[in-house]
C-alpha atoms as one frame of an Amber mdcrd trajectory, in Angstrom:
protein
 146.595 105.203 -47.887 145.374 104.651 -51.779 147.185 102.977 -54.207 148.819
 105.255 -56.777 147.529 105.220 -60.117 149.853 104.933 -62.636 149.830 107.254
 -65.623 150.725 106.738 -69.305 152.403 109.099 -71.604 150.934 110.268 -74.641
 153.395 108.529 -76.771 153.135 104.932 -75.045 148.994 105.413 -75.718 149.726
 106.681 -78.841 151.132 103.552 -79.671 149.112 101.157 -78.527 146.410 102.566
 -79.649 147.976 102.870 -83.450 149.096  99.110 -82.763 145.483  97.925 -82.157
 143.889  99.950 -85.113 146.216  98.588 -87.572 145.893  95.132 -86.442 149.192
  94.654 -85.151 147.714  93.320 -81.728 144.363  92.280 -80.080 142.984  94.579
 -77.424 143.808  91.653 -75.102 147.263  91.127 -76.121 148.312  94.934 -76.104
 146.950  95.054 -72.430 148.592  91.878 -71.288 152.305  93.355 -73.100 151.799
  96.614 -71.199 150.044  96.163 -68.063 147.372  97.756 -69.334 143.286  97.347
 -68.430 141.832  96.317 -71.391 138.890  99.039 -70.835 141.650 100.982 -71.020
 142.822 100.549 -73.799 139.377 100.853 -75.509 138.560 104.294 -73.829 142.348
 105.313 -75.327 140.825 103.910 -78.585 137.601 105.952 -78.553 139.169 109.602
 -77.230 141.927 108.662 -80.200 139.122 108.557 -82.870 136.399 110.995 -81.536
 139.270 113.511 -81.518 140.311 112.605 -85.269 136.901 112.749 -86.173 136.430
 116.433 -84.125 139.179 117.762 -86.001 138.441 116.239 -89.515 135.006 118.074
 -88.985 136.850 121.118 -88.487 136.800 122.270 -85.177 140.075 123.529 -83.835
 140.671 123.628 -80.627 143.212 127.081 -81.245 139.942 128.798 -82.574 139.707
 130.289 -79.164 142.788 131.336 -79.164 142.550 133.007 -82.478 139.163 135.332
 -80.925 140.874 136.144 -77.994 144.156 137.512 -79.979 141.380 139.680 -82.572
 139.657 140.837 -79.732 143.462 142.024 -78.003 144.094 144.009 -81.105 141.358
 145.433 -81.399 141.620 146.554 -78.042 144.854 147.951 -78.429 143.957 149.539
 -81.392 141.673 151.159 -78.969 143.920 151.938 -76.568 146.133 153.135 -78.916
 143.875 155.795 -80.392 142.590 156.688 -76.382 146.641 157.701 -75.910 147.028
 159.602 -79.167 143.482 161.647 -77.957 145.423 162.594 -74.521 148.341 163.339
 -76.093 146.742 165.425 -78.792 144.553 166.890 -75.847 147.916 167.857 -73.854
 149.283 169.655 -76.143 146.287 172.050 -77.169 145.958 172.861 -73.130 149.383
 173.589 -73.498 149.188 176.151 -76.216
């Protein structure tokens, strides 16, 4: 069997990542303290500031989200209107 690989948490990352940008610690020394690869560390690094830069640029990633709700009202609004027809409909055979 494989070895297990071992997985971070967003906050420990977080972290080291801030404490390398600001200069706190080396690349090197942050990966020695934490058991961490150095590539690591510097792939952390990158994803950390491509995603800054992603959002800064002003793509959200809930932009998606915000389609698919417009595209659910208006497709109850829809539906909505489809129900009030039947109804409407119902009653005149009724008469």
């Amino acid at each position: 069997m494989g070895k297990q690989r071992k997985t971070w948490s967003t906050d420990l990352k977080e972290a080291i990542v801030l404490s390398v940008l600001r200069g706190e610690l080396g690349v090197a020394e942050a990966a020695r303290q934490h058991g961490v690869n150095e590539s690591l560390i510097h792939t952390w690094k990158t994803q950390f500031l491509e995603a800054g830069r992603t959002r800064l640029a002003g793509d959200r990633h809930d932009h998606g989200i915000t389609q698919v709700e417009r595209e659910n009202d208006r497709l109850k609004r829809i539906l909505a209107e489809k129900e009030l027809e039947l109804d409407i409909a119902r009653k005149v055979r009724r008469l």
